[in-house]
């Protein structure tokens, strides 16, 4: 992390603040004592956490006798109630369901804690006054602690001397591990001797390093094992020396246990920071930063561990429990103040370092976690030390064990959750790969499954976050996760959650497989086995029906799993369906008619049809209606029940059907010849020729009328292309008829020349008619213009 190390709190400033706090607390204790003596000579037993001590404190003869009689008259039930009240805040953590609420418990606990603190301070002042006067300590008359303290001092000296010697030996192992990791980072030495043909096999250690996460992790684990071994050997040496000298005592055994526990925790800290060995350092910190944070953490661990596990028990045994309680409070207040000052002073520097590492991180999940941690790390640290202070005042003997268990459970769950989320992300970030046979059979299935991957990853991360949060809250006894899981409600909730998740996964899997099969059939390439338009339409209708069925069944099953009775719901749906059936007969008719039209293959999507006085293309078919797009672009929605006649122009094949009207003066055979010529030119067109299936069919003259005679023409085409052939063939027929002078009759008028009353008519200009007598070849009809055929390819 790129932040400079801050100087720790100086010892003088810390001692000054502790002295000020100590004087304030003693002042509170003296005022509480004076208030207790002045209010009443009778002290109620419910407010006396240490009955014998209070009896010794009372100097008034009458009051002392009365209090002693009340204490001796107390029953075991009263003692149990007294002990439970003295426990203070621990009741808040251990309350079961049905107990008073948090507000009342917290208020009661604060009151008990304040009373106990005042009484402990009063008893401490009483002991100090006895010591200043030279009187024996109350409750400790005749006890000789010299052998016990000598045994404790001997154990401390032997263990510390052994530990320093073993640490010097262990330093060589740390140095070897550091060099081993450094060699790997610089590159392995050449393992192929000069002149050798085959490379030398890697050693077993190198194979193990290749199988694990790398040499660094192996080195850190090895250094931790060496550090713990030195701690265990030092404590063993101290125990053996005490047994050999027959000087072992309870204090010495307690110190040995505390030494092992505290040094193992410090070994974890040294494994993280590794102040002297850069390659064994887990966090990317500089040497100065590692020394600073390791020294701060070691100070906090030493003050807390040795203070609560060694100093406080010895003080309680030699003097009074009240003095030990008060001393433990001072120790933990010092630890708390020191920790809070260091954390608050470095909050911005640590935040900048974490954000810098998040910026350069290649893993989005890890980068996001670092950014979140950068903004809240100091609040987490402050909350941790606050809980440590509170727990140590609830029960100093079990406080450290509780904190170690809760811390280990929290860190383990967070680490396991991060590893699980990272592993699943690494497995699924590349997508799901199906076997080759599956991809050939269902090519759309893999793409559909990969579409669910982002949602699955987000859901899994949310589930991991919830589980980790619950485990962390359980570690700090905010919630009792184990009791809830073992309860009937917990079993029911987890079973319901599992069943609902299984149902949703099966529904999604079934829908994915069905949709993949249907889309694969619909989107087949143009091959001999291509699905017809009818199959596509039926498959699309089946997909809609399948989706509705799957959604309906899934909702009903999920509702039944979460405890909702679906029997009345199904019955109500049946009644509603019956009512809707009677009231929506037209809708039922639409559906039934549409089903039969589809079964009889009446029309499919993209067909050109005539229905309901409309001509157009089928654009969409649903279960009750059809959408027709007419030639003018109109969007027509037609219910199936209104269709009484259906004409499909794109089924199997089509015909260009036409009857050409020829003038009476033209020769029939000559006209048919030119029709064949026009078809021959049509078949030479590379665009239109592939649409023609058979040769042209000209049955002959179909009718004679006053305008001319009709010649019928039939050209068989592919379905849907008869109109393209019609337009192309008509163009060619017009060109050929114009070139041959074949008249296509059109309406003509008879002209009479007007005369005046004398019967005189103006002479007509017959020069145009006389000029036709000298024209060679066919003479065009009146109003007709002869045009030669265009050149081939024009």
PDB file of C-alpha atoms in Angstrom, residues 494-631:
ATOM      1  CA  UNK A 494     -34.146 -23.689   4.134  1.00  0.00           C
ATOM      2  CA  UNK A 495     -36.197 -26.555   2.711  1.00  0.00           C
ATOM      3  CA  UNK A 496     -38.587 -24.095   1.073  1.00  0.00           C
ATOM      4  CA  UNK A 497     -35.709 -22.064  -0.318  1.00  0.00           C
ATOM      5  CA  UNK A 498     -34.069 -25.197  -1.727  1.00  0.00           C
ATOM      6  CA  UNK A 499     -37.296 -26.472  -3.288  1.00  0.00           C
ATOM      7  CA  UNK A 500     -38.150 -23.097  -4.836  1.00  0.00           C
ATOM      8  CA  UNK A 501     -34.643 -22.761  -6.256  1.00  0.00           C
ATOM      9  CA  UNK A 502     -34.781 -26.299  -7.643  1.00  0.00           C
ATOM     10  CA  UNK A 503     -38.164 -25.669  -9.276  1.00  0.00           C
ATOM     11  CA  UNK A 504     -36.974 -22.419 -10.865  1.00  0.00           C
ATOM     12  CA  UNK A 505     -33.795 -24.062 -12.150  1.00  0.00           C
ATOM     13  CA  UNK A 506     -35.727 -27.001 -13.643  1.00  0.00           C
ATOM     14  CA  UNK A 507     -38.248 -24.641 -15.249  1.00  0.00           C
ATOM     15  CA  UNK A 508     -35.465 -22.518 -16.728  1.00  0.00           C
ATOM     16  CA  UNK A 509     -33.656 -25.629 -17.975  1.00  0.00           C
ATOM     17  CA  UNK A 510     -36.784 -27.094 -19.585  1.00  0.00           C
ATOM     18  CA  UNK A 511     -37.640 -23.784 -21.244  1.00  0.00           C
ATOM     19  CA  UNK A 512     -34.067 -23.341 -22.467  1.00  0.00           C
ATOM     20  CA  UNK A 513     -33.951 -26.802 -24.040  1.00  0.00           C
ATOM     21  CA  UNK A 514     -37.402 -26.463 -25.668  1.00  0.00           C
ATOM     22  CA  UNK A 515     -36.696 -22.964 -26.986  1.00  0.00           C
ATOM     23  CA  UNK A 516     -33.333 -24.102 -28.345  1.00  0.00           C
ATOM     24  CA  UNK A 517     -34.918 -27.036 -30.165  1.00  0.00           C
ATOM     25  CA  UNK A 518     -37.709 -24.883 -31.596  1.00  0.00           C
ATOM     26  CA  UNK A 519     -35.404 -22.071 -32.713  1.00  0.00           C
ATOM     27  CA  UNK A 520     -33.024 -24.594 -34.236  1.00  0.00           C
ATOM     28  CA  UNK A 521     -35.881 -26.045 -36.290  1.00  0.00           C
ATOM     29  CA  UNK A 522     -37.145 -22.624 -37.264  1.00  0.00           C
ATOM     30  CA  UNK A 523     -33.752 -21.180 -38.209  1.00  0.00           C
ATOM     31  CA  UNK A 524     -32.500 -24.090 -40.282  1.00  0.00           C
ATOM     32  CA  UNK A 525     -30.407 -23.118 -43.290  1.00  0.00           C
ATOM     33  CA  UNK A 526     -31.673 -23.539 -46.835  1.00  0.00           C
ATOM     34  CA  UNK A 527     -31.042 -27.249 -47.325  1.00  0.00           C
ATOM     35  CA  UNK A 528     -33.165 -30.154 -48.599  1.00  0.00           C
ATOM     36  CA  UNK A 529     -34.280 -30.720 -45.000  1.00  0.00           C
ATOM     37  CA  UNK A 530     -35.288 -27.116 -44.405  1.00  0.00           C
ATOM     38  CA  UNK A 531     -38.407 -26.673 -42.288  1.00  0.00           C
ATOM     39  CA  UNK A 532     -41.401 -25.504 -44.238  1.00  0.00           C
ATOM     40  CA  UNK A 533     -43.278 -22.346 -43.439  1.00  0.00           C
ATOM     41  CA  UNK A 534     -46.052 -24.462 -41.945  1.00  0.00           C
ATOM     42  CA  UNK A 535     -43.615 -26.108 -39.566  1.00  0.00           C
ATOM     43  CA  UNK A 536     -42.208 -22.748 -38.598  1.00  0.00           C
ATOM     44  CA  UNK A 537     -45.647 -21.402 -37.846  1.00  0.00           C
ATOM     45  CA  UNK A 538     -46.622 -24.455 -35.816  1.00  0.00           C
ATOM     46  CA  UNK A 539     -43.314 -24.380 -33.929  1.00  0.00           C
ATOM     47  CA  UNK A 540     -43.754 -20.721 -33.048  1.00  0.00           C
ATOM     48  CA  UNK A 541     -47.287 -21.397 -31.832  1.00  0.00           C
ATOM     49  CA  UNK A 542     -45.991 -24.361 -29.810  1.00  0.00           C
ATOM     50  CA  UNK A 543     -43.286 -22.164 -28.265  1.00  0.00           C
ATOM     51  CA  UNK A 544     -45.897 -19.641 -27.139  1.00  0.00           C
ATOM     52  CA  UNK A 545     -48.090 -22.382 -25.703  1.00  0.00           C
ATOM     53  CA  UNK A 546     -45.093 -24.022 -23.987  1.00  0.00           C
ATOM     54  CA  UNK A 547     -43.980 -20.736 -22.402  1.00  0.00           C
ATOM     55  CA  UNK A 548     -47.469 -20.083 -21.035  1.00  0.00           C
ATOM     56  CA  UNK A 549     -47.704 -23.636 -19.688  1.00  0.00           C
ATOM     57  CA  UNK A 550     -44.258 -23.570 -18.058  1.00  0.00           C
ATOM     58  CA  UNK A 551     -44.826 -20.164 -16.455  1.00  0.00           C
ATOM     59  CA  UNK A 552     -48.240 -21.183 -15.129  1.00  0.00           C
ATOM     60  CA  UNK A 553     -47.053 -24.491 -13.679  1.00  0.00           C
ATOM     61  CA  UNK A 554     -43.929 -22.885 -12.194  1.00  0.00           C
ATOM     62  CA  UNK A 555     -45.943 -20.162 -10.467  1.00  0.00           C
ATOM     63  CA  UNK A 556     -48.390 -22.716  -9.060  1.00  0.00           C
ATOM     64  CA  UNK A 557     -45.625 -25.012  -7.785  1.00  0.00           C
ATOM     65  CA  UNK A 558     -43.701 -22.120  -6.236  1.00  0.00           C
ATOM     66  CA  UNK A 559     -46.848 -20.888  -4.504  1.00  0.00           C
ATOM     67  CA  UNK A 560     -47.468 -24.372  -3.125  1.00  0.00           C
ATOM     68  CA  UNK A 561     -43.873 -24.601  -1.877  1.00  0.00           C
ATOM     69  CA  UNK A 562     -44.040 -21.326   0.026  1.00  0.00           C
ATOM     70  CA  UNK A 563     -47.141 -22.538   1.863  1.00  0.00           C
ATOM     71  CA  UNK A 564     -50.002 -21.108  -0.189  1.00  0.00           C
ATOM     72  CA  UNK A 565     -52.853 -23.548  -0.804  1.00  0.00           C
ATOM     73  CA  UNK A 566     -53.323 -23.624  -4.567  1.00  0.00           C
ATOM     74  CA  UNK A 567     -56.432 -25.847  -4.419  1.00  0.00           C
ATOM     75  CA  UNK A 568     -58.869 -22.942  -4.109  1.00  0.00           C
ATOM     76  CA  UNK A 569     -56.798 -21.039  -6.661  1.00  0.00           C
ATOM     77  CA  UNK A 570     -57.114 -23.844  -9.217  1.00  0.00           C
ATOM     78  CA  UNK A 571     -60.819 -24.261  -8.474  1.00  0.00           C
ATOM     79  CA  UNK A 572     -61.351 -20.525  -8.814  1.00  0.00           C
ATOM     80  CA  UNK A 573     -59.400 -20.494 -12.066  1.00  0.00           C
ATOM     81  CA  UNK A 574     -61.638 -23.310 -13.351  1.00  0.00           C
ATOM     82  CA  UNK A 575     -64.802 -21.393 -12.509  1.00  0.00           C
ATOM     83  CA  UNK A 576     -63.394 -18.230 -14.051  1.00  0.00           C
ATOM     84  CA  UNK A 577     -62.383 -20.200 -17.133  1.00  0.00           C
ATOM     85  CA  UNK A 578     -65.886 -21.614 -17.489  1.00  0.00           C
ATOM     86  CA  UNK A 579     -67.414 -18.157 -17.154  1.00  0.00           C
ATOM     87  CA  UNK A 580     -64.975 -16.750 -19.660  1.00  0.00           C
ATOM     88  CA  UNK A 581     -65.758 -19.632 -22.008  1.00  0.00           C
ATOM     89  CA  UNK A 582     -69.481 -18.811 -21.977  1.00  0.00           C
ATOM     90  CA  UNK A 583     -68.853 -15.110 -22.328  1.00  0.00           C
ATOM     91  CA  UNK A 584     -66.132 -15.387 -24.956  1.00  0.00           C
ATOM     92  CA  UNK A 585     -67.593 -17.802 -27.481  1.00  0.00           C
ATOM     93  CA  UNK A 586     -66.200 -15.716 -30.294  1.00  0.00           C
ATOM     94  CA  UNK A 587     -62.720 -16.063 -28.832  1.00  0.00           C
ATOM     95  CA  UNK A 588     -63.141 -19.827 -28.564  1.00  0.00           C
ATOM     96  CA  UNK A 589     -64.333 -19.909 -32.177  1.00  0.00           C
ATOM     97  CA  UNK A 590     -61.266 -17.908 -33.216  1.00  0.00           C
ATOM     98  CA  UNK A 591     -58.942 -20.349 -31.481  1.00  0.00           C
ATOM     99  CA  UNK A 592     -60.617 -23.487 -32.812  1.00  0.00           C
ATOM    100  CA  UNK A 593     -60.813 -22.163 -36.376  1.00  0.00           C
ATOM    101  CA  UNK A 594     -57.163 -21.115 -36.247  1.00  0.00           C
ATOM    102  CA  UNK A 595     -56.116 -24.556 -34.995  1.00  0.00           C
ATOM    103  CA  UNK A 596     -57.887 -26.305 -37.879  1.00  0.00           C
ATOM    104  CA  UNK A 597     -56.491 -23.844 -40.424  1.00  0.00           C
ATOM    105  CA  UNK A 598     -53.003 -24.621 -39.202  1.00  0.00           C
ATOM    106  CA  UNK A 599     -53.592 -28.367 -39.074  1.00  0.00           C
ATOM    107  CA  UNK A 600     -54.910 -28.279 -42.649  1.00  0.00           C
ATOM    108  CA  UNK A 601     -51.915 -26.168 -43.679  1.00  0.00           C
ATOM    109  CA  UNK A 602     -54.151 -23.421 -45.024  1.00  0.00           C
ATOM    110  CA  UNK A 603     -51.582 -20.670 -44.781  1.00  0.00           C
ATOM    111  CA  UNK A 604     -48.240 -19.933 -43.220  1.00  0.00           C
ATOM    112  CA  UNK A 605     -46.144 -16.928 -42.498  1.00  0.00           C
ATOM    113  CA  UNK A 606     -44.973 -15.034 -45.617  1.00  0.00           C
ATOM    114  CA  UNK A 607     -47.667 -16.605 -47.819  1.00  0.00           C
ATOM    115  CA  UNK A 608     -49.574 -14.387 -50.272  1.00  0.00           C
ATOM    116  CA  UNK A 609     -53.276 -14.935 -49.670  1.00  0.00           C
ATOM    117  CA  UNK A 610     -56.731 -13.564 -50.329  1.00  0.00           C
ATOM    118  CA  UNK A 611     -59.126 -13.603 -47.388  1.00  0.00           C
ATOM    119  CA  UNK A 612     -61.857 -11.349 -46.009  1.00  0.00           C
ATOM    120  CA  UNK A 613     -61.750  -9.263 -49.218  1.00  0.00           C
ATOM    121  CA  UNK A 614     -58.055  -8.554 -48.663  1.00  0.00           C
ATOM    122  CA  UNK A 615     -55.035  -9.436 -50.765  1.00  0.00           C
ATOM    123  CA  UNK A 616     -51.630  -9.404 -49.133  1.00  0.00           C
ATOM    124  CA  UNK A 617     -48.819 -11.203 -47.341  1.00  0.00           C
ATOM    125  CA  UNK A 618     -49.258 -13.141 -44.114  1.00  0.00           C
ATOM    126  CA  UNK A 619     -47.032 -11.288 -41.667  1.00  0.00           C
ATOM    127  CA  UNK A 620     -47.941 -12.921 -38.350  1.00  0.00           C
ATOM    128  CA  UNK A 621     -50.088 -15.781 -37.114  1.00  0.00           C
ATOM    129  CA  UNK A 622     -51.186 -16.061 -33.499  1.00  0.00           C
ATOM    130  CA  UNK A 623     -53.445 -18.562 -31.799  1.00  0.00           C
ATOM    131  CA  UNK A 624     -56.577 -16.541 -32.579  1.00  0.00           C
ATOM    132  CA  UNK A 625     -55.809 -14.157 -35.458  1.00  0.00           C
ATOM    133  CA  UNK A 626     -53.759 -13.536 -38.574  1.00  0.00           C
ATOM    134  CA  UNK A 627     -52.052 -10.324 -39.651  1.00  0.00           C
ATOM    135  CA  UNK A 628     -52.164  -9.404 -43.356  1.00  0.00           C
ATOM    136  CA  UNK A 629     -49.893  -6.776 -44.872  1.00  0.00           C
ATOM    137  CA  UNK A 630     -51.643  -5.485 -48.027  1.00  0.00           C
ATOM    138  CA  UNK A 631     -49.911  -4.088 -51.078  1.00  0.00           C
TER     139      UNK A 631
END
